[in-house]
Structures are given as structure tokens and as C-alpha cells.
Short mmCIF file of C-alpha atoms in Angstrom, two decimals:
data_model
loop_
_atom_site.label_atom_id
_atom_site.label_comp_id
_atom_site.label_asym_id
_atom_site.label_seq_id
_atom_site.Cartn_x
_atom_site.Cartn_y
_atom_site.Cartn_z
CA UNK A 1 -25.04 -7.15 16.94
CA UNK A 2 -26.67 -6.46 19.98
CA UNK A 3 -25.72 -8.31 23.41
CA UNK A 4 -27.14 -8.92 27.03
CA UNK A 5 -27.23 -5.00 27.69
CA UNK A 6 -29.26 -2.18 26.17
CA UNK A 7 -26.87 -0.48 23.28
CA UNK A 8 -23.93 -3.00 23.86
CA UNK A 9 -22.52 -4.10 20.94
CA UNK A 10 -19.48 -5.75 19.20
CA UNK A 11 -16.72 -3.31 18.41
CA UNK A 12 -14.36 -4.74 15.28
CA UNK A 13 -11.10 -4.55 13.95
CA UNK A 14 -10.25 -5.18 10.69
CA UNK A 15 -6.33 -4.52 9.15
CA UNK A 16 -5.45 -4.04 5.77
CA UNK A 17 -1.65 -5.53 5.17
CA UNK A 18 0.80 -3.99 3.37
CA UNK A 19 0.01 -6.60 0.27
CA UNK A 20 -3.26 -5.59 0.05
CA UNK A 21 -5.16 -8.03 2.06
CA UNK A 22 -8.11 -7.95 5.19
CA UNK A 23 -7.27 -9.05 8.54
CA UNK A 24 -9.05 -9.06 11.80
CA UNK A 25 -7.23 -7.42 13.85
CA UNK A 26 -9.09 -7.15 17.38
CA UNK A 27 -12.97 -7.64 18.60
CA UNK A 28 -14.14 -6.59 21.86
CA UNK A 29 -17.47 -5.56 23.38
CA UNK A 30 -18.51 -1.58 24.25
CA UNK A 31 -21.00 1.28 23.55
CA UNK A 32 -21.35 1.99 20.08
CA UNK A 33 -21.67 6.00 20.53
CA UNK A 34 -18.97 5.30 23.84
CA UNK A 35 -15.79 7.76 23.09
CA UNK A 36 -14.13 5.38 25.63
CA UNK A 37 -15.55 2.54 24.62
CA UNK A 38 -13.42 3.07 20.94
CA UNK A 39 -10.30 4.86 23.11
CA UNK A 40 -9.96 1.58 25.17
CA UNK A 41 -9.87 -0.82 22.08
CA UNK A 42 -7.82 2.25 20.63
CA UNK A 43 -5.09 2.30 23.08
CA UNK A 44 -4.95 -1.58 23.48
CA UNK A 45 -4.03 -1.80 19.47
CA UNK A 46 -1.26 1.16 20.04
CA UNK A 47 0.03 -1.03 22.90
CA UNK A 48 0.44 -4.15 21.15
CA UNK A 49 2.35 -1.95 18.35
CA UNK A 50 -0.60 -0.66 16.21
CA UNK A 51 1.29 2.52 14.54
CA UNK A 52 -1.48 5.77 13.54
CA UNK A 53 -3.67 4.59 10.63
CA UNK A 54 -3.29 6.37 7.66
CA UNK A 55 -7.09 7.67 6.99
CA UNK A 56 -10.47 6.61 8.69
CA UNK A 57 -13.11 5.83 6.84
CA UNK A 58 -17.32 6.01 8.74
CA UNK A 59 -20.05 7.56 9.43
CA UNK A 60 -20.91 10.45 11.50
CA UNK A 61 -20.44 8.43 15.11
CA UNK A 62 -19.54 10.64 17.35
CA UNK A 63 -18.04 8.35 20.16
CA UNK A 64 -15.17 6.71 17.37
CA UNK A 65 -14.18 9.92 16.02
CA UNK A 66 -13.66 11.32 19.65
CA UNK A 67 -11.70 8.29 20.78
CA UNK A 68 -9.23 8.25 17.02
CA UNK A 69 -8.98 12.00 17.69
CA UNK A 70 -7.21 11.03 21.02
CA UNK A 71 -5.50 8.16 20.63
CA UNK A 72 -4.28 9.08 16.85
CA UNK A 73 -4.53 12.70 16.24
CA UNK A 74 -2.48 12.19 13.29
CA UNK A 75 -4.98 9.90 11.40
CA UNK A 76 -7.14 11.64 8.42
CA UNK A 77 -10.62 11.40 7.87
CA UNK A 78 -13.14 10.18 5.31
CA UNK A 79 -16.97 10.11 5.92
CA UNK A 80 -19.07 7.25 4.18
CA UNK A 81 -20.49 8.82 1.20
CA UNK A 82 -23.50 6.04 1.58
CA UNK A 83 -24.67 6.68 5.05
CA UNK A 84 -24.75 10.58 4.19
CA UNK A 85 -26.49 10.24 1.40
CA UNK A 86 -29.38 8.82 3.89
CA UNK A 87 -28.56 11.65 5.86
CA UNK A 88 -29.39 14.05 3.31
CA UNK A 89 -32.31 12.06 1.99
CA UNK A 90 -34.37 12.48 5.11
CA UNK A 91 -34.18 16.34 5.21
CA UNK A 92 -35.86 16.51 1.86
CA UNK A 93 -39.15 15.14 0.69
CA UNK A 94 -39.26 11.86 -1.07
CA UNK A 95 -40.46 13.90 -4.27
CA UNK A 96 -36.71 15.27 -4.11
CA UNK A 97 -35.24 11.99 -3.60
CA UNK A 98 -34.18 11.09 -7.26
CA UNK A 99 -33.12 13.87 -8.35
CA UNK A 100 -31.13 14.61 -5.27
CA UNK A 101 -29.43 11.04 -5.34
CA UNK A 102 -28.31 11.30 -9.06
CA UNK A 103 -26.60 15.23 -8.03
CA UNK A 104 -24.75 13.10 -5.13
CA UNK A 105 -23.56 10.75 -7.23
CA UNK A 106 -22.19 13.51 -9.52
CA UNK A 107 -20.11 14.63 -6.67
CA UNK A 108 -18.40 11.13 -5.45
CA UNK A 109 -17.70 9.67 -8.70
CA UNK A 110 -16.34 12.84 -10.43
CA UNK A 111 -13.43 12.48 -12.25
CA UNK A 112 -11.07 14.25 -9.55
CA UNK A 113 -11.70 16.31 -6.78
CA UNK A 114 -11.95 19.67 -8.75
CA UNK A 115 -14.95 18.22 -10.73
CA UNK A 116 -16.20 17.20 -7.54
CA UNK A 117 -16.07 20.66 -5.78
CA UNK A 118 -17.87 21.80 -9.03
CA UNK A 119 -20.54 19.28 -8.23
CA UNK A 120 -21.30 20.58 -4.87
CA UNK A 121 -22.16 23.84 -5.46
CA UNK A 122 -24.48 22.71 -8.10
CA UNK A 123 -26.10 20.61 -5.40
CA UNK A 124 -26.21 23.89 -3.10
CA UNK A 125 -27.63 26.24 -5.66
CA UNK A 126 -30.54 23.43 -7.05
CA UNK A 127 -31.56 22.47 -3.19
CA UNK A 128 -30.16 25.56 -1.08
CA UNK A 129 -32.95 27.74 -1.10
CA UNK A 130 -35.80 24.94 -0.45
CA UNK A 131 -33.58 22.72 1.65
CA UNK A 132 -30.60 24.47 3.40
CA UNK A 133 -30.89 21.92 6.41
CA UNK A 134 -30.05 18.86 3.75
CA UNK A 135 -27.50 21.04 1.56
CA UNK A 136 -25.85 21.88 5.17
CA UNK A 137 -24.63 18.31 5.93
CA UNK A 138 -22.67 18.33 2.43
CA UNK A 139 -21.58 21.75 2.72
CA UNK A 140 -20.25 21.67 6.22
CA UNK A 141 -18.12 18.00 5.44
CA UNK A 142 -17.24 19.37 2.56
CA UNK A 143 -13.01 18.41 3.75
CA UNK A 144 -14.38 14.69 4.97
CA UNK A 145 -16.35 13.70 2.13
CA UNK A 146 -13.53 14.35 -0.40
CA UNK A 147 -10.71 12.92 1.31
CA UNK A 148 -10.36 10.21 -0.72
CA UNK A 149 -10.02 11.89 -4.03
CA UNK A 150 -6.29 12.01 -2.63
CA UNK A 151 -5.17 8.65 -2.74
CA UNK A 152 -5.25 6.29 -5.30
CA UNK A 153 -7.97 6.75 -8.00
CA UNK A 154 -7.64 2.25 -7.80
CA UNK A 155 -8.43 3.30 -3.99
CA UNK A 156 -11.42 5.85 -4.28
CA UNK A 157 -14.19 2.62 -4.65
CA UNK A 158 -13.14 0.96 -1.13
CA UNK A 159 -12.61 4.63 0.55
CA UNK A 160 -15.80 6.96 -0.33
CA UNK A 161 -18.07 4.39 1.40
CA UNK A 162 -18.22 1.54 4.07
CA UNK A 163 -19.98 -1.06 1.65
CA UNK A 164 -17.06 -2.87 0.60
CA UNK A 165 -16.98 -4.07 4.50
CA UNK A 166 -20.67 -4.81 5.35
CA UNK A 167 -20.64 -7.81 3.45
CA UNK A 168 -17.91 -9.35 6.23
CA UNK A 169 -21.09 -9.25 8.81
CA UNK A 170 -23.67 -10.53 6.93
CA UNK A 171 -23.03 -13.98 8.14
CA UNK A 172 -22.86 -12.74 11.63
CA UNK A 173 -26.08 -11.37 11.37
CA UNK A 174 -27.69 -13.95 9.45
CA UNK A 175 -26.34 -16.21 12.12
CA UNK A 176 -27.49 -14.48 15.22
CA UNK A 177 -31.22 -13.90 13.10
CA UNK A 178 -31.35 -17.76 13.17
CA UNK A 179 -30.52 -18.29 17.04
CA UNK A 180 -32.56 -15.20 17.96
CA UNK A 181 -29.90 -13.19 19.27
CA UNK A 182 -26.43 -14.00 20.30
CA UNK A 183 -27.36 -15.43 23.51
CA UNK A 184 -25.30 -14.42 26.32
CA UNK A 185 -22.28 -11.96 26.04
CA UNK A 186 -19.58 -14.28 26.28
CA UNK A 187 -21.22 -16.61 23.45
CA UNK A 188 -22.26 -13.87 21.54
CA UNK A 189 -18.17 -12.86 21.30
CA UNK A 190 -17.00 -16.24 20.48
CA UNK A 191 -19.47 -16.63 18.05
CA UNK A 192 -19.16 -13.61 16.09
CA UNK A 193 -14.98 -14.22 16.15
CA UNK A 194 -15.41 -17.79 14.71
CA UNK A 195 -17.17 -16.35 11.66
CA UNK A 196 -15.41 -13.39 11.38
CA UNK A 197 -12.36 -15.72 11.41
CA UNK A 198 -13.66 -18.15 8.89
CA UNK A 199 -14.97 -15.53 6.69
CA UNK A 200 -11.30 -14.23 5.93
CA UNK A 201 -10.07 -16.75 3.50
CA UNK A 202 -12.54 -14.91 1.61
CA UNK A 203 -12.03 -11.55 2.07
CA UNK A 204 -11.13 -9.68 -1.76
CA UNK A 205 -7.99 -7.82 -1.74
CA UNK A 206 -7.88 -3.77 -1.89
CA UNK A 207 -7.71 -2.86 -5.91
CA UNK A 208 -4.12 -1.91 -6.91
CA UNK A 209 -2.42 -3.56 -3.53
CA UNK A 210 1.34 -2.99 -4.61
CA UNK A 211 0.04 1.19 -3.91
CA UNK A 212 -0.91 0.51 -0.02
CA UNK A 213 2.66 0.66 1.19
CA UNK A 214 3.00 3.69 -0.92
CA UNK A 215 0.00 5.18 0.34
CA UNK A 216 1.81 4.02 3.98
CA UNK A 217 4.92 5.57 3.41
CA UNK A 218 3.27 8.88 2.41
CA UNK A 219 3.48 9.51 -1.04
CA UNK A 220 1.42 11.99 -2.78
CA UNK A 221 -1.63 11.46 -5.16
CA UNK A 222 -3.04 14.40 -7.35
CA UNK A 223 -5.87 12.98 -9.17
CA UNK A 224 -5.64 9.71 -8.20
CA UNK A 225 -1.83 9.13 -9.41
CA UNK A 226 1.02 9.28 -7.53
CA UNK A 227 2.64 12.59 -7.97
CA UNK A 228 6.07 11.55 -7.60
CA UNK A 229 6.41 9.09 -10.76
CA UNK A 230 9.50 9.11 -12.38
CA UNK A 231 8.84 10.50 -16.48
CA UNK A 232 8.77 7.62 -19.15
CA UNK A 233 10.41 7.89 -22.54
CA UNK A 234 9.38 6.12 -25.43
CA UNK A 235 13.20 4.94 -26.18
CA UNK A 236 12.83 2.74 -22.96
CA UNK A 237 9.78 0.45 -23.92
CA UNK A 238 10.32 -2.77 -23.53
CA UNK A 239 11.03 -5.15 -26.18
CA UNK A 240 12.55 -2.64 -28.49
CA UNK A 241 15.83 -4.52 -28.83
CA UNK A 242 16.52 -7.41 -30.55
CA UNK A 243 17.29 -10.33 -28.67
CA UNK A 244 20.82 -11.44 -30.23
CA UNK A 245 21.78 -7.91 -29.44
CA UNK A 246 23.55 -6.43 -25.87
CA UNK A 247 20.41 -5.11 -23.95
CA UNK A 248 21.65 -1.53 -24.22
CA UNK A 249 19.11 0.16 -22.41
CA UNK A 250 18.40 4.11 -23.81
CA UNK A 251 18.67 6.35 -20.62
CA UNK A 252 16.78 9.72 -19.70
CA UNK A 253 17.86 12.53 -18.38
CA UNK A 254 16.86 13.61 -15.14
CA UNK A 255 17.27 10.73 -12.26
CA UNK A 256 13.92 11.29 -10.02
CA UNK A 257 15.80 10.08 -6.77
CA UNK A 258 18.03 13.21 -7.54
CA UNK A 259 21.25 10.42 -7.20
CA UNK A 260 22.71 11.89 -10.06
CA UNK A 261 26.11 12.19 -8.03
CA UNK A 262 26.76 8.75 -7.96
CA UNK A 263 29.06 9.07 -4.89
CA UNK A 264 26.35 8.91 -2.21
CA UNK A 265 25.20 5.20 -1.21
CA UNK A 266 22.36 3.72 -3.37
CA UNK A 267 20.29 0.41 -3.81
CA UNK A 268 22.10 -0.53 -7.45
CA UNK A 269 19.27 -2.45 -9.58
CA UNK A 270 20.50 -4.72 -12.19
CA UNK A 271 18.00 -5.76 -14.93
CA UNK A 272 17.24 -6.44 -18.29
CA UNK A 273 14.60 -3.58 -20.13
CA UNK A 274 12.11 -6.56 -20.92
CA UNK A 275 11.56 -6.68 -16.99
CA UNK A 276 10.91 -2.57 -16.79
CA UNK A 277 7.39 -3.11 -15.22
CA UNK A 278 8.44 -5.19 -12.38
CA UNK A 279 11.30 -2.75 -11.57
CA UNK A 280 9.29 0.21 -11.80
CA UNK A 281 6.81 -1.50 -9.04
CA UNK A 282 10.09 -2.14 -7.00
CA UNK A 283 11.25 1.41 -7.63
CA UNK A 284 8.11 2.96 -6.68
CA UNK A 285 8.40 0.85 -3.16
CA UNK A 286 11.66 2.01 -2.73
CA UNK A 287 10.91 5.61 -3.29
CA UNK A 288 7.99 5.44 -0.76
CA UNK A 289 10.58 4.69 1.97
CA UNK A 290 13.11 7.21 0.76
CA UNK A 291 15.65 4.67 -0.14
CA UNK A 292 17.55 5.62 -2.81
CA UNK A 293 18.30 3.97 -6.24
CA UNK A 294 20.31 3.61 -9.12
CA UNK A 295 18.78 2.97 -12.50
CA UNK A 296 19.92 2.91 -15.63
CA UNK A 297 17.01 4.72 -17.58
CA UNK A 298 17.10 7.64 -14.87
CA UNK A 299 20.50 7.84 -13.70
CA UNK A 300 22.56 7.96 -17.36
CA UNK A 301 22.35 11.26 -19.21
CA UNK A 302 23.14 12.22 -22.71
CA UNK A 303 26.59 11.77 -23.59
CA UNK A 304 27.32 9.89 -20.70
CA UNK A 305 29.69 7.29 -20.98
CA UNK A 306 27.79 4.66 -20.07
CA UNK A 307 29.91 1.41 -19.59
CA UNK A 308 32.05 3.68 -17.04
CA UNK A 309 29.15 5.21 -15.33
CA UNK A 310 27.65 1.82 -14.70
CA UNK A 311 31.15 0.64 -13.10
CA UNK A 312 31.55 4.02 -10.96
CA UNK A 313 28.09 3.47 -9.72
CA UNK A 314 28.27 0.17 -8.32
CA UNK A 315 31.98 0.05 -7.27
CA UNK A 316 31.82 3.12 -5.66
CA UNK A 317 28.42 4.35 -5.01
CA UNK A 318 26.43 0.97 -4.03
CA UNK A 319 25.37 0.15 -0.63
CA UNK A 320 23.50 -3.06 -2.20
CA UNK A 321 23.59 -5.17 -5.19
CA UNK A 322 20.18 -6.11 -6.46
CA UNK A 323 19.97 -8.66 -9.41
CA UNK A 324 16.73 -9.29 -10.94
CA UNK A 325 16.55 -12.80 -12.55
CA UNK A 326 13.35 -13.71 -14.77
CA UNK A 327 12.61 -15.47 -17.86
CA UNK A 328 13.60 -12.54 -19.63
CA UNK A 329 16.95 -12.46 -18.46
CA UNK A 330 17.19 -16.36 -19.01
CA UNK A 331 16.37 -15.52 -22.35
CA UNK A 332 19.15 -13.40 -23.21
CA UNK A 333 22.31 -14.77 -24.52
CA UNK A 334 23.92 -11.00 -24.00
CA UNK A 335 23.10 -8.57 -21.91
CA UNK A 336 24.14 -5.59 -20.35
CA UNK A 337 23.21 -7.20 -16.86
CA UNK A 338 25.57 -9.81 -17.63
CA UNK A 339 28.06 -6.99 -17.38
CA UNK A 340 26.74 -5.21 -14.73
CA UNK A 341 26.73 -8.58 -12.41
CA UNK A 342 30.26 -9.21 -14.06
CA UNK A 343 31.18 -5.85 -12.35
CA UNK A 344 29.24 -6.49 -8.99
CA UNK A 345 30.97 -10.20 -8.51
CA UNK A 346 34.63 -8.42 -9.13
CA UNK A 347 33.41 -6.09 -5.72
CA UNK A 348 31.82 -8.33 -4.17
CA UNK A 349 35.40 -11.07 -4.36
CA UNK A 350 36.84 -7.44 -2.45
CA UNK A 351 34.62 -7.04 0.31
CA UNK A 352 35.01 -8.73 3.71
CA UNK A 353 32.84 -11.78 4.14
CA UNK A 354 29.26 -11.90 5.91
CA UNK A 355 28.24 -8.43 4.96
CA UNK A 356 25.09 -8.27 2.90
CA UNK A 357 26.14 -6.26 -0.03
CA UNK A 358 24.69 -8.53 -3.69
CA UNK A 359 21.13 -10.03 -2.99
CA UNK A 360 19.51 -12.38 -6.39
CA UNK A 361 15.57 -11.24 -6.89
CA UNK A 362 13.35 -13.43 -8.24
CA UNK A 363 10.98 -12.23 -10.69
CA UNK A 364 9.77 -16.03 -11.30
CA UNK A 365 10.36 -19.14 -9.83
CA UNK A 366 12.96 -20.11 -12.36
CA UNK A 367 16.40 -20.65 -10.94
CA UNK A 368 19.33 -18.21 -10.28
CA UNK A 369 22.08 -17.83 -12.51
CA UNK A 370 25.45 -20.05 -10.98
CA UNK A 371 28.02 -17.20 -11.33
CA UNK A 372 31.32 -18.07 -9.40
CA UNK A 373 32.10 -15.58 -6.62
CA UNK A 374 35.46 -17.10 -5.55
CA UNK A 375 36.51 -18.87 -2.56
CA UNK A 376 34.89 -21.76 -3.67
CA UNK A 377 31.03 -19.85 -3.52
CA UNK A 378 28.60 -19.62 -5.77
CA UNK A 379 25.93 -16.96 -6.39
CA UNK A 380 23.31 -19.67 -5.74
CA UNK A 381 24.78 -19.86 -2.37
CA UNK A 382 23.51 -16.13 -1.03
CA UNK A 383 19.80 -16.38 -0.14
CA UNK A 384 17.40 -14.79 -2.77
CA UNK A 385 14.54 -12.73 -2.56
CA UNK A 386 11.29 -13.57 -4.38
CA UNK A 387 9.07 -10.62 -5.72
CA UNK A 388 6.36 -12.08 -7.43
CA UNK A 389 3.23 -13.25 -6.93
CA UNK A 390 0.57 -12.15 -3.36
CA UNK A 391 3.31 -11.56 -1.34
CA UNK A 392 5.59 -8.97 -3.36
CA UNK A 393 4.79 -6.05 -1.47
CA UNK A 394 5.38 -8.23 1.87
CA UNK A 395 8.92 -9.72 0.74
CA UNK A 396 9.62 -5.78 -0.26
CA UNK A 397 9.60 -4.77 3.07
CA UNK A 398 11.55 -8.17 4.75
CA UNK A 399 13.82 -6.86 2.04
CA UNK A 400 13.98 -3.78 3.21
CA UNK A 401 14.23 -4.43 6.74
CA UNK A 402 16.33 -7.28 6.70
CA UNK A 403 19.27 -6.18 3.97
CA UNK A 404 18.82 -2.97 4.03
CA UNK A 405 19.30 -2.04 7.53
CA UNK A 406 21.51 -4.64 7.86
CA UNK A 407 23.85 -2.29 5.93
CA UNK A 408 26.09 0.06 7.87
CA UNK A 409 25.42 3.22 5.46
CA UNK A 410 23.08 5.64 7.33
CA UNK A 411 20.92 6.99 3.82
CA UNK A 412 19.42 3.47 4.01
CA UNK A 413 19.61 2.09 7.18
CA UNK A 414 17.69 5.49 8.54
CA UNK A 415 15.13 5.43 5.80
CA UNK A 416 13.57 1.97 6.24
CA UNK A 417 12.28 2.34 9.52
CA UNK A 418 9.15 3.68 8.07
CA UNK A 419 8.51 0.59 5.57
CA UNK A 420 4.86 0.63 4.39
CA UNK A 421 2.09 -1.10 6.74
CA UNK A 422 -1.28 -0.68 5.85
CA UNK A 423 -3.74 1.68 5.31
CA UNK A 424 -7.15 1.94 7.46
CA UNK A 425 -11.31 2.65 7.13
CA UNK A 426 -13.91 2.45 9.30
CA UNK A 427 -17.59 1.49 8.94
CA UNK A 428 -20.19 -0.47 11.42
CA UNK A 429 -23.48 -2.76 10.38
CA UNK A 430 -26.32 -1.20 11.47
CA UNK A 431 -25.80 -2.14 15.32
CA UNK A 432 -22.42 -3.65 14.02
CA UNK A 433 -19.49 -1.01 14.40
CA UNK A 434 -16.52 -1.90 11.89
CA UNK A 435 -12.96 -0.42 12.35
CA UNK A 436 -10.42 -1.91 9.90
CA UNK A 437 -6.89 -0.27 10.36
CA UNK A 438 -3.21 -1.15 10.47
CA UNK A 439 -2.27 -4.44 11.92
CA UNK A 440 0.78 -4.47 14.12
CA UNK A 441 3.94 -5.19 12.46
CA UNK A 442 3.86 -8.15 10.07
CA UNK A 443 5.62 -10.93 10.29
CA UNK A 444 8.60 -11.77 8.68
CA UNK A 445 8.53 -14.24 5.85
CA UNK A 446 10.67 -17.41 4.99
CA UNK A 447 13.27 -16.66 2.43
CA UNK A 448 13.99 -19.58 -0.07
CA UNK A 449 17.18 -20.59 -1.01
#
């Protein structure tokens, strides 16, 4: 969107939160190909608390990738498969053009990046000899073009090209089309903020948004799945058990936190198997930030004994108490979370008061068991936490960096201060430029009671 001076333009921020969802971020004018044009807006985002975006996603502007270079060095980066293609497309002959777009395509929606490597070098040995100036601007981004094959495969369709953005300024340009240009610079800015502004309500979610804080935190994806996945067993599927029966969950054999020795301080998660895939989401957030758990199905061994285990592990090894409520619990007559929280509510009478130590989860909006800690309290009296629904990944971290490192025990208070924030691209409209990146940190929200 052009403005009162020759090649000034609007420069855009646009955040993706930790949950998954668009948010504009900043909006200034500058110099599309300007280095310090993108430093300034750069630097004014680190200021106001902006940490170093996870991976950059654009096309081959020089003046952005100088200023991100700069002001996060750290930052990765992903070219737009799109605008290359039209890169490529104008070194060869329209003649070529077909047959040349279907070989791209082979490249950036291979299965995983080894396929896609394979692709390329077909593409160089069909068009090398007749076209080495269009097989050059593959061959030489070779690293930048298949960033995103390592991150989440539910990730690769909003990282491998700008697209899933442009549609944010279509009513910005459709807008300044009708008025013939944004008038002056001032109303050109306001004008282009309103709709941006307007326009989020609508903005679609990233695919998968429970895996941004993981892809945050640092975790590591080989072909599109997170490499760090604790195994599954078939004895731990849920539903297996009948539901007059004790919930007695079968364990495995390896924990993947490596908290085997239950002595050193872990989160203790207290559930009932019918709930496994809301626990493995919270696990997987947990892991991200290097907290460590305790978990039935990977902590308990063969021959363990497992009623003791459970009581050594959260009398002695359990920094904090997390029980998972649901309509699966509510459900069960017996349990073996009945006993667990049995256990916890025995410590918990011990400890001095106002320490967070046992924190209720909500896996539904159903209500918290009433179990009577003593002294005239209730378990309905301790605030809950509710993971479920738009906001999980967002109560996670308050979760995190509320009880958590409210604790005194340094494995977990040290390990939350990098809880997930968002993950970054970058694209621009035509005369548009569009940076979306990592907001600054998010607000807390309300906890019910």
C-alpha cells in the first residue's frame, strides 16, 4: 500500500499466540527494501519485550532479512516457496512453465525433507543444462526453502509460503482501490489499522495450535513429528477397563522424562486412563519447558509395586499436585485417582498453609470433586485450572508461570522461564510488506473458582 512518497509503504506486524491464534502486533510506515526501515520496527518490538522469533518466513527482500539478521541473529529462515516459484518461472521460457511448476511442487509437498532433497536434483538434472540461471535460485536456497520440513508436518502448509497471510490485506487493498489511494500518510495508517483490526475476529487459527508452544520451547521435529514423544503401548488404550473395576492403569517401562528416581521434584499428574489424550497434550507442554513429570504409564516398571510407588512419588518426590477432573473421572465409582488424591490430601493436611502444592484441572466445565482437606477447607476452595477448550495452551503457561514458579524447588521454578510464546513468518502484498512474529508476553488469564 503505497503512501504520499515514492516506495513508502506500510510495514506490518502480525503475532501468532501461544494458542494458536493471529494478532497484530505493530504497523508503522518505512521503505520496503529499507534494512533500517525493518531494524527500527525491529528494535521497537524487542523493546516493548518482543523475545527472537522462532523462524521467518518471505521472500527474497533484502532490506528485512538484513534488519532480522541484526536485531535477531538467532531467528531461522524460510523463503516463500510461492514467490520463488515466480522467480524461477521467469528465467525459463513459458514453453517450460508446466512442466517446471509440477517438478516444484514435487519438491515442497514431498513427504519429508529427504524426498524433497531427492526432488531437487531431479529438477537440476531435467533444467540444468538448458537453464542453470533458473535451477541456480533453487540450488543456492537449497537450506531456506526446506526449513520448514522441520517443524510440524500440521505446520508445513502455513510455513512453505506467505499465502495463508495475503488474504489479511485484501480488504486493505480493496479499500484503498475504491478511494484511489490511501490519501495522505497519516490517513492512509489509520485506515489500514482499522481494517487490519477488524479483520482479526476472523483470522483462522495455525493447524495443530496445542504444537506452537512446543515448537516455542524448542522441541525437535524429524519428519514432521516431534522427536521426543514418549512410546505408546497397547496395554494403555483407553477404555480397556471396565468401569465397576479400580482404574488400574498398565505401566511401561522406560519414563521419557528420565524421573525414574522418584526422589527429585516432579509435577505429579493424577488421572483416570479414559482421559490419556488430554494428559498426553499436557505432558507434551510440560516437556517443552523441561518441567518434569510423574506418570503412571511411564514412570511404573515391571514388577513394580505399584500402590507404594504411587505413595513414594507424591509424598516424597512431588513439587505439585495436579488433579485432572472430567466426565470420565465423574464417571467412575472407583478409581485409582481416588487413591492417588486420597494420598495427596493426607500431604497436603502436613504442609504449611499458603504454599501452592495440589492444584484441581479441569478437563470440562463440570464441577470439582468436594474432598475435605481439614481445617474446615474444602478442595473446592483452592482455585482450579481449566484446560479445555481455545485457551488450553494459554492457561498451560499461567499454569506454569503462576504455580509452578511459585514453588520453591529450583528443577521447576528454573525451567519455566522459557514457557512457549509463539512462533513467527513473514510475507508482504505486493507493495504490502507482512511480518507476523511473537507478540510480547501474553497476558495473564482469569482463573475461575
Amino acid at each position: 500500500m503505497r503512501l504520499e512518497q515514492e516506495k513508502l509503504c506500510l510495514l506490518v506486524m502480525i503475532g501468532v499466540r501461544a494458542d494458536g491464534r493471529k494478532e497484530l502486533v505493530a504497523l508503522t510506515d518505512g521503505y520496503r527494501e529499507s534494512a533500517e526501515s525493518w531494524a527500527d520496527l525491529l528494535r521497537g518490538c524487542r523493546r516493548r519485550g518482543m523475545t527472537a522469533p522462532v523462524l521467518a518466513v518471505g521472500d527474497g527482500a533484502l532490506g528485512f532479512w538484513r534488519a532480522l539478521r541484526e536485531v535477531f541473529p538467532e531467528t531461522r529462515e524460510q523463503r516463500c516457496w510461492f514467490h520463488k516459484q515466480s522467480n524461477v518461472l521467469a528465467a525459463l521460457p513459458k514453453s517450460a512453465h508446466p512442466g517446471a511448476l509440477a517438478a516444484m511442487k514435487e519438491i515442497y509437498i514431498a513427504e519429508d525433507i529427504d524426498k524433497a532433497q531427492v526432488a531437487i536434483k531431479a529438477f537440476e538434472l531435467d533444467y540444468g543444462a538448458k537453464y542453470p540461471k533458473a535451477v541456480a535460485k533453487i540450488v543456492d536456497d537449497i537450506d531456506v526453502l526446506l526449513e520448514f520440513y522441520k517443524y510440524p508436518a500440521e505446520h508445513w502448509v502455513h510455513l512453505r509460503t506467505t499465502n495463508p497471510i495475503e488474504s489479511t490485506f485484501a480488504t486493505v487493498r480493496l479499500r484503498t482501490k475504491v478511494t484511489k489511494g490511501p490519501g495522505s500518510r497519516a490517513a492512509g495508517l489509520a485506515m489500514a489499522y482499522k481494517l487490519i483490526d477488524a479483520a482479526q475476529a476472523r483470522w483462522r487459527a495455525v493447524n495443530a495450535p496445542h504444537l506452537v508452544a512446543l515448537v516455542r520451547a524448542g522441541a525437535v521435529f524429524h519428519k514432521g513429528n516431534c522427536s521426543n514423544d514418549p512410546p505408546t503401548s497397547p496395554h494403555s488404550t483407553p477404555g480397556q477397563s471396565s468401569p465397576q473395576a479400580p482404574d488400574r492403569r498398565s505401566p511401561e517401562t522406560i519414563s521419557s522424562t528420565g524421573f525414574d528416581n522418584i526422589s527429585a521434584k516432579h509435577v505429579f499428574i493424577s488421572y483416570v486412563r479414559q482421559d490419556s489424550a488430554e494428559v498426553d497434550k499436557l505432558c507434551d507442554l510440560l516437556k517443552a519447558a523441561n518441567i518434569a513429570y510423574w506418570r503412571d504409564r511411564e514412570s511404573l516398571g515391571p514388577g513394580d509395586a505399584w500402590k507404594r510407588v504411587i505413595r513414594d512419588a507424591i509424598q516424597d518426590g512431588t513439587a505439585v499436585f495436579l488433579a485432572c477432573f472430567s466426565a470420565n473421572q465423574r464417571a467412575k465409582e472407583k478409581s485409582v485417582m481416588n487413591e492417588e488424591i486420597g494420598i495427596a490430601v493426607e500431604e497436603y493436611r502436613l504442609r504449611r498453609p499458603g504454599k501452592t502444592w495440589l492444584v484441581p484441572v479441569r478437563f470440562d466445565d463440570g464441577d470439582i470433586d468436594d474432598w475435605d482437606l481439614g481445617a474446615n477447607r474444602s478442595l473446592r476452595d483452592i482455585n482450579y485450572v481449566d484446560l479445555f477448550g481455545d485457551r488450553y495452551t494459554r492457561y498451560c503457561q499461567f499454569l506454569w508461570m503462576r504455580e509452578f514458579q511459585a514453588t520453591s524447588d529450583p528443577v521447576l521454578a528454573g525451567s519455566v522461564a522459557t514457557a512457549p510464546t509463539a512462533v513467527m513468518s513473514v510475507g508482504r502484498s505486493s507493495s504490502l510488506p507482512l511480518w507476523k512474529t511473537a507478540p510480547p508476553a501474553l497476558a495473564q488469564p482469569n482463573v475461575v473458582r
